[in-house]
Tab-separated table of C-alpha atoms in Angstrom:
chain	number	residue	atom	x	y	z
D	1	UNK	CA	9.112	20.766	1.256
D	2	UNK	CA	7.315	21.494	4.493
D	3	UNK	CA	7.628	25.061	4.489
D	4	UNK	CA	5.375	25.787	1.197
D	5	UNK	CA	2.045	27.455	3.016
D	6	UNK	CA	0.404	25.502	0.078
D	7	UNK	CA	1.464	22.019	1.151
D	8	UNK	CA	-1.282	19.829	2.457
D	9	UNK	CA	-0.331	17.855	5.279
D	10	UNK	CA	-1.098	16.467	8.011
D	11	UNK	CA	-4.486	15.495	8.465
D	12	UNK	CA	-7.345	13.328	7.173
D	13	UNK	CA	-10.464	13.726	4.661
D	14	UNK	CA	-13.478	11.395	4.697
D	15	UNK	CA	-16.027	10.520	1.897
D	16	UNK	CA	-18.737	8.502	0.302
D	17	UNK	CA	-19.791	7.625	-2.723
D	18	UNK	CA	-23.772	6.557	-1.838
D	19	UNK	CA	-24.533	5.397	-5.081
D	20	UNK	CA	-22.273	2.537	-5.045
D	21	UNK	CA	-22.692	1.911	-1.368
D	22	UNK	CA	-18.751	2.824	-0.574
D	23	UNK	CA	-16.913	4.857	2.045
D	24	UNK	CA	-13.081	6.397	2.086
D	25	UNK	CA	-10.644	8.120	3.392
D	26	UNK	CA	-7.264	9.713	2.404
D	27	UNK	CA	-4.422	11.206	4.731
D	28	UNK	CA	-0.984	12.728	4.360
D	29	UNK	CA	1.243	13.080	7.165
D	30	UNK	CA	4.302	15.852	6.757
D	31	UNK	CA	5.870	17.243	9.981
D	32	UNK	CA	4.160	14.830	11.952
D	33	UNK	CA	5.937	12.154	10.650
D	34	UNK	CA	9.598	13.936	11.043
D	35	UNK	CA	8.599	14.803	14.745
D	36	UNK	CA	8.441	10.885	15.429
D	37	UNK	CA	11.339	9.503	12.970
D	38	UNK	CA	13.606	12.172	14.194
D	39	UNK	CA	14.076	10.875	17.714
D	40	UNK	CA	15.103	7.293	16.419
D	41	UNK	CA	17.430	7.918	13.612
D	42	UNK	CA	15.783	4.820	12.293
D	43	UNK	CA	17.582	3.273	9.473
D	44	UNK	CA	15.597	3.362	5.761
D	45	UNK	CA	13.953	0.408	5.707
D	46	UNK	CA	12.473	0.693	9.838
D	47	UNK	CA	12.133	4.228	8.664
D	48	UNK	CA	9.491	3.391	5.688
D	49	UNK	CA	8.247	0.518	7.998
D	50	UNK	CA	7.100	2.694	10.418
D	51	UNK	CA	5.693	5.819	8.086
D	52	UNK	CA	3.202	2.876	6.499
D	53	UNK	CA	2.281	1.789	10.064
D	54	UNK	CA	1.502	5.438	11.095
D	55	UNK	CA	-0.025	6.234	7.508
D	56	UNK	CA	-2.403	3.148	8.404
D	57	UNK	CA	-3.069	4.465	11.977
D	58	UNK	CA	-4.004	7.636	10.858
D	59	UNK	CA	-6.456	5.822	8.026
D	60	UNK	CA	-7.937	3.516	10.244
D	61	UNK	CA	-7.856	5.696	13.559
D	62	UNK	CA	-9.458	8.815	11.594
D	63	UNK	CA	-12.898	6.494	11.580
D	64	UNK	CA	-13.414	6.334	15.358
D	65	UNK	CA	-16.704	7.932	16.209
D	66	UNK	CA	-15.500	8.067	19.820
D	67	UNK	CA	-13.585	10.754	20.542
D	68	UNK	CA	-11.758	9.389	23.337
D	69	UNK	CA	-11.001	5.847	21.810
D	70	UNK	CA	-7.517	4.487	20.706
D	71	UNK	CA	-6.731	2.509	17.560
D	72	UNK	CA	-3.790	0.406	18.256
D	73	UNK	CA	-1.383	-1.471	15.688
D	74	UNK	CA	0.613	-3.975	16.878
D	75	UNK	CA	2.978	-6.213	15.455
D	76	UNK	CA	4.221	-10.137	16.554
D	77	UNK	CA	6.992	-11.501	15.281
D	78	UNK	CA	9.175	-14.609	15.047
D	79	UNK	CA	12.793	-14.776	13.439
D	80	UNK	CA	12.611	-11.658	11.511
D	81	UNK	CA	14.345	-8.147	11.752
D	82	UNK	CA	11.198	-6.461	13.661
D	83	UNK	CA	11.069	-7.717	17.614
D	84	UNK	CA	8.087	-5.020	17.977
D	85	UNK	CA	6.301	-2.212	16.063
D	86	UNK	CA	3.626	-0.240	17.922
D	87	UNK	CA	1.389	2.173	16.497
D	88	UNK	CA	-1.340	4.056	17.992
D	89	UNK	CA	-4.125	6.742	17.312
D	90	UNK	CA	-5.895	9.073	19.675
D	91	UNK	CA	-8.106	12.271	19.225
D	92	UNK	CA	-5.930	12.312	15.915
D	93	UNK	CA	-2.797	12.161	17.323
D	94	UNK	CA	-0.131	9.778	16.525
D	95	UNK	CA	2.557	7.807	18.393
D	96	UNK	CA	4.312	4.819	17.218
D	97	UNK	CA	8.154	3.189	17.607
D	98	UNK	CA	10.178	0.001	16.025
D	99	UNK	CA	12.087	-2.326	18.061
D	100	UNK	CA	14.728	-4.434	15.888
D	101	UNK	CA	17.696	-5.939	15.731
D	102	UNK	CA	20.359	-4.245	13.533
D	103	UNK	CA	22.591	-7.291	13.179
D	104	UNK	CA	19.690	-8.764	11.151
D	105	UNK	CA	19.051	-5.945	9.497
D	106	UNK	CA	22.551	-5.584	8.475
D	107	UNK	CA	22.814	-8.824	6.730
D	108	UNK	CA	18.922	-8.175	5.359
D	109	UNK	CA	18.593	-7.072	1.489
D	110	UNK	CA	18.555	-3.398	1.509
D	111	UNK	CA	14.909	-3.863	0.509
D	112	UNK	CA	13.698	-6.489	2.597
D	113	UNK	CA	10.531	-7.983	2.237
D	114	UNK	CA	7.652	-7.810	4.793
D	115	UNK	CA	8.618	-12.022	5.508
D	116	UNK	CA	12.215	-10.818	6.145
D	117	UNK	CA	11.725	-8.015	8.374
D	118	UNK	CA	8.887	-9.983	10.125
D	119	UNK	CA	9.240	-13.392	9.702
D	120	UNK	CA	5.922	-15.327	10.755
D	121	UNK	CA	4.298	-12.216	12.464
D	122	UNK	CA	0.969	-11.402	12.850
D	123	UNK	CA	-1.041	-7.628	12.761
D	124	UNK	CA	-3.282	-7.209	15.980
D	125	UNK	CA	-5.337	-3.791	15.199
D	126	UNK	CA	-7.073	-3.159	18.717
D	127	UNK	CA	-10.146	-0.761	19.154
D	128	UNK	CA	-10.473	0.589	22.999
D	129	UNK	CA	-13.913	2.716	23.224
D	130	UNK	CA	-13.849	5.144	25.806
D	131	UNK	CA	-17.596	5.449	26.097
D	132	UNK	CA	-18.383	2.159	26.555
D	133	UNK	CA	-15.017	0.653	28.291
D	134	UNK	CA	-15.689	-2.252	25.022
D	135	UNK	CA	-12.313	-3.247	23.466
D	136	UNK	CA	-12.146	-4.999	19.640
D	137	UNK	CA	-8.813	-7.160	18.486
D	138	UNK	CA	-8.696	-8.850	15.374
D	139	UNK	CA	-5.264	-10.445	14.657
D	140	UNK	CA	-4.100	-11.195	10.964
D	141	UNK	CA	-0.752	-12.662	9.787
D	142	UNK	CA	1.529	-10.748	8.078
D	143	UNK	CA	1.422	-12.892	4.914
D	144	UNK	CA	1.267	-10.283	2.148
D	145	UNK	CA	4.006	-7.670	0.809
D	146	UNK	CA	2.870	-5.006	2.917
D	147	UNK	CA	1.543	-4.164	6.170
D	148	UNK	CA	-1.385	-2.546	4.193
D	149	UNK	CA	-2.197	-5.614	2.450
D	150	UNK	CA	-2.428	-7.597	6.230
D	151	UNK	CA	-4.745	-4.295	7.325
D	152	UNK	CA	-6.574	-5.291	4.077
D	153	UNK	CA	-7.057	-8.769	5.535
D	154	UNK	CA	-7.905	-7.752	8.894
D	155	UNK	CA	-11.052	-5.695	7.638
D	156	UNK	CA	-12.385	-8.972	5.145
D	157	UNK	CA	-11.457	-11.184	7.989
D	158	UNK	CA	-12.894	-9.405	10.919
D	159	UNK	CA	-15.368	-7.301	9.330
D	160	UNK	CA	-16.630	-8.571	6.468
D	161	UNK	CA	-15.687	-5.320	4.308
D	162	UNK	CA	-13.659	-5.192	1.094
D	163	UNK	CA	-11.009	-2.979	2.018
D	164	UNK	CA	-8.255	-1.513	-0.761
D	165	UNK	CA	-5.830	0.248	1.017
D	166	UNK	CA	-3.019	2.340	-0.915
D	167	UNK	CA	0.130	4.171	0.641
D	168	UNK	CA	2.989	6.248	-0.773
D	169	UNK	CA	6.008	7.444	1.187
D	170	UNK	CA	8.643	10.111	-0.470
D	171	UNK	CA	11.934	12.041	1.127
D	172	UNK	CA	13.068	15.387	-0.372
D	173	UNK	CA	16.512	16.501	-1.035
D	174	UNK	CA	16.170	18.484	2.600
D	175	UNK	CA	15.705	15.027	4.635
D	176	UNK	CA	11.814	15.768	5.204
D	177	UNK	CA	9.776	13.225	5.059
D	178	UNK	CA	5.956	12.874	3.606
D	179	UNK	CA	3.170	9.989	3.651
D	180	UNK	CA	-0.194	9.691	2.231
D	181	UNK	CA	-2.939	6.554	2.386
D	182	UNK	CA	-5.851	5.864	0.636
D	183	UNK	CA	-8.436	3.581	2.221
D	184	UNK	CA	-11.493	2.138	0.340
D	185	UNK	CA	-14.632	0.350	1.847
D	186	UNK	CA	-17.423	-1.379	0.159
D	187	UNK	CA	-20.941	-0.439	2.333
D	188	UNK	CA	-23.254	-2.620	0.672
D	189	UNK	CA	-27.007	-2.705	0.181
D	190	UNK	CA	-28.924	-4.116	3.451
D	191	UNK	CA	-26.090	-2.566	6.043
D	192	UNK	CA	-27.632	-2.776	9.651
D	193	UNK	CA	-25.400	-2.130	12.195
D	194	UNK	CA	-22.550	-5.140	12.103
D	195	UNK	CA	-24.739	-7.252	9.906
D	196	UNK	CA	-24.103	-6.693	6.428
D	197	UNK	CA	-25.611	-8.638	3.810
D	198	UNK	CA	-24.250	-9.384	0.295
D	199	UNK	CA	-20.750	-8.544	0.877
D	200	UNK	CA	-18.232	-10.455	-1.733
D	201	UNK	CA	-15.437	-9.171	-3.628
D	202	UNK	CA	-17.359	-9.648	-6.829
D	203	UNK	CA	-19.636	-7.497	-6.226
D	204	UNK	CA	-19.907	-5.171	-9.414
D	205	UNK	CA	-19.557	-1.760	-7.570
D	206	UNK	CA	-16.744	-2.757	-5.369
D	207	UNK	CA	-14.754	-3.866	-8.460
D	208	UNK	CA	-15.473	-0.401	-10.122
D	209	UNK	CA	-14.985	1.413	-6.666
D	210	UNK	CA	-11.500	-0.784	-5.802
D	211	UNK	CA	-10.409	-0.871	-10.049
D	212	UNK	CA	-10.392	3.049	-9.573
D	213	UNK	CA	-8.647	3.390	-5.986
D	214	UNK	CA	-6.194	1.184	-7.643
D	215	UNK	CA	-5.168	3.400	-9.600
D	216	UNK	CA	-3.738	6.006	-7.427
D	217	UNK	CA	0.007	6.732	-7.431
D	218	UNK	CA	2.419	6.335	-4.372
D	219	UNK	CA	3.792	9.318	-5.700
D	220	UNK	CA	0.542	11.366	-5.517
D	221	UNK	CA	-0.843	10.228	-2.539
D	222	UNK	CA	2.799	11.318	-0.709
D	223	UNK	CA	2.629	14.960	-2.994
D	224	UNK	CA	2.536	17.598	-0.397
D	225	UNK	CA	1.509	19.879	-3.233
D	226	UNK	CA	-1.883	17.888	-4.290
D	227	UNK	CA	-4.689	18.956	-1.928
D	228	UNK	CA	-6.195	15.686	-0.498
D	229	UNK	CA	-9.689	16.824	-2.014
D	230	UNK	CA	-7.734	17.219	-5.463
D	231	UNK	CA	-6.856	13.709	-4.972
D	232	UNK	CA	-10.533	12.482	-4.557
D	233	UNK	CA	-11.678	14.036	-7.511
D	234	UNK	CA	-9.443	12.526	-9.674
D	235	UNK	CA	-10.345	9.287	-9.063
D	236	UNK	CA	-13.997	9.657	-9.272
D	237	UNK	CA	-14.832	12.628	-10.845
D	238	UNK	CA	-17.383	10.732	-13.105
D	239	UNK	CA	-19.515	9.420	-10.528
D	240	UNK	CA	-22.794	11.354	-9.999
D	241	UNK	CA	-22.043	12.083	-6.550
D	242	UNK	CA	-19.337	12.185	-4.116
D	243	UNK	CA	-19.807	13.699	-0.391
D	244	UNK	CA	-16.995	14.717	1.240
D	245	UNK	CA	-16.789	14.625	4.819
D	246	UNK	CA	-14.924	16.216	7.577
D	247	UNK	CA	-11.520	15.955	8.102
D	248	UNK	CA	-9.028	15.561	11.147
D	249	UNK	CA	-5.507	17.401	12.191
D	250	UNK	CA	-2.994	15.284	12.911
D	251	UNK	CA	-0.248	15.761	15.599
D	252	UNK	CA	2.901	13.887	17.627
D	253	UNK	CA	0.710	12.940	20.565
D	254	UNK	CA	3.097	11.031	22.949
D	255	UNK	CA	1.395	10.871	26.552
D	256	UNK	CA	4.565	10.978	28.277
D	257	UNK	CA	4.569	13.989	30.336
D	258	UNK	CA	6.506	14.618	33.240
D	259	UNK	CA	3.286	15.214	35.739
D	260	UNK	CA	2.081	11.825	34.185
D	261	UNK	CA	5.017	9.723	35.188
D	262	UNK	CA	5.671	11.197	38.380
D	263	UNK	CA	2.070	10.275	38.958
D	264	UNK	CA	2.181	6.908	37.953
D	265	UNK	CA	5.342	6.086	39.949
D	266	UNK	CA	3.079	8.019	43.027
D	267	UNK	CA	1.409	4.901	43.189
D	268	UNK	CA	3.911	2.619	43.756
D	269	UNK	CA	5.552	2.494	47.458
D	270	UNK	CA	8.629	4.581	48.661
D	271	UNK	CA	10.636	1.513	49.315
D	272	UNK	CA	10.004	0.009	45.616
D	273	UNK	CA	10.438	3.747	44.175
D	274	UNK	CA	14.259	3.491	46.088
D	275	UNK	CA	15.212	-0.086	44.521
D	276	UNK	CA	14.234	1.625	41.272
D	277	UNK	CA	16.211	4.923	41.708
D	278	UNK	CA	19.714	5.074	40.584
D	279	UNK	CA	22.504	6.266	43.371
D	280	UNK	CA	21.083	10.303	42.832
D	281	UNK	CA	18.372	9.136	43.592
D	282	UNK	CA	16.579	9.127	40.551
D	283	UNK	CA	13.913	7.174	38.776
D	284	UNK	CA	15.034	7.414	35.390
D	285	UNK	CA	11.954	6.694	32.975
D	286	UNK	CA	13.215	5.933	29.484
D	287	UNK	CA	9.961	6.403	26.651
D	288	UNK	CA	10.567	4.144	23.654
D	289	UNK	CA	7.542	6.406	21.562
D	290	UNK	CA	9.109	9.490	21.978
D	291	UNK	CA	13.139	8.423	23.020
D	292	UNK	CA	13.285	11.156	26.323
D	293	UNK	CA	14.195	9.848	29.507
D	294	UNK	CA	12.693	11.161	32.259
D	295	UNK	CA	14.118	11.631	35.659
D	296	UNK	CA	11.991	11.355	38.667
D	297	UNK	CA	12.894	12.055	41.914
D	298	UNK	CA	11.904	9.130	44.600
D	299	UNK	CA	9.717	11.458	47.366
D	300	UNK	CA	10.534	11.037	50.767
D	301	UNK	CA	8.492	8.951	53.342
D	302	UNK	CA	5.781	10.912	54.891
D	303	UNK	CA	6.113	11.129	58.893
């Protein structure tokens, strides 16, 4: 699937549609998504769990106008499957990893429900702006079927926007896996800054806007074959205008260099860096994004 030079993966598109006051984006992520499943061996259901969260980072993540700021998704949870899902976005590249517990799983349908891998959880989507130090959290419960449906919540709750969010995830007969979103915003009339005026869901060009986001396909949005531009003209070919907008690569961006952890264990004392090292004398830095462990060697007192 991922070798076809026609497949479109792996990044973002942004658009408008000015005359009914609404905003979108669409992403598909390919290899991108392999690279991070393929050091967890995740079973199906964590495996899907976490394409939707990373589908969702990339939709949300794609719309920071600060090109050093992080989007982060982070789940709570209490008496499900899930202990911990972390997502985040950066520059356009992605990270994320699921903590669970397999027992539960085990005895879990094989398609569990959002309530059963989560039990009373809660969505905290965290914005940290680089430019201005400022950090945003809005936390939403995980009460709906999908983790798009609580980022759906998040945006009403914490921003006042209609949000429609859509996401597809497919596996081909090779193993390789492919994602796509669709995310839909309602800008309306009288926008100024983070006061927006008029916004309800009835509002006629948000029904017409969501009606037709609504109806794009799982299947198409995770199509490697469809170009994401494709995509946006079928679902609103008939409007008088639509402006599309630049889009962003995507990439596996875990931080977790060597030179970065042998920097931030610098900091800490030689005596603490021993009563961390094993008996070789090692510091042995285990990454739960990425899976590598990283040995360190504990430097020797100056003098």
């Amino acid at each position: 699937m991922h070798s076809t030079t026609n497949n479109d993966i792996d990044r973002t598109l942004g658009f408008t549609i000015p005359d009914r006051h609404a905003r979108g984006r669409i992403a598909r992520l390919g290899p991108v998504l392999d690279t991070i499943l393929a050091a967890h061996a995740y079973p199906p259901a964590i495996e899907a769990l976490l394409a939707e969260a990373l589908t969702l980072g990339a939709l949300i993540g794609a719309a920071l106008k600060d090109p050093g700021g992080q989007l982060t998704l982070q789940t709570q949870s209490d008496g499900g499957v899930v202990r911990l899902l972390v997502v985040d976005y950066k520059g356009g590249e992605l990270r994320g990893y699921v903590q669970y517990d397999a027992d539960a799983l085990a005895a879990a349908p094989r398609d569990p429900t959002l309530f059963a891998l989560f039990g009373t959880g809660y969505l905290a989507i965290t914005f940290d702006l680089q430019a201005t130090s400022e950090r945003y959290q809005g936390i939403v419960p995980l009460d709906g079927d999908t983790l798009a449906q609580a980022a759906e919540s998040y945006f009403l709750q914490s921003e006042q926007i209609p949000t429609l969010i859509r996401v597809g995830f497919a596996k081909d007969e090779d193993g390789h896996c492919v994602a796509g979103g669709l995310l839909l915003q309602h800008l309306p009339e009288g926008e100024d800054g983070r006061e927006r005026l008029h916004v309800k869901l009835d509002h006629p060009e948000w029904e017409h806007v969501a009606a037709l986001g609504s109806t794009m396909g799982s299947d198409e949005l995770a199509d490697p074959k469809l170009p994401l531009e494709t995509l946006i003209w079928r679902l609103f070919n008939e409007e008088s205008e639509v402006r599309v907008l630049g889009g962003t690569p995507l990439s596996r961006g875990c931080r977790c260099t060597p030179d970065h952890i042998a920097s931030v264990l610098s900091k800490f004392p030689v005596e603490e860096q021993r009563e961390m090292a094993d008996a070789d004398g090692f510091i042995r830095v285990d990454c739960a994004f990425c899976a590598q462990v990283f040995p360190v060697a504990v430097r020797e007192a100056a003098g």
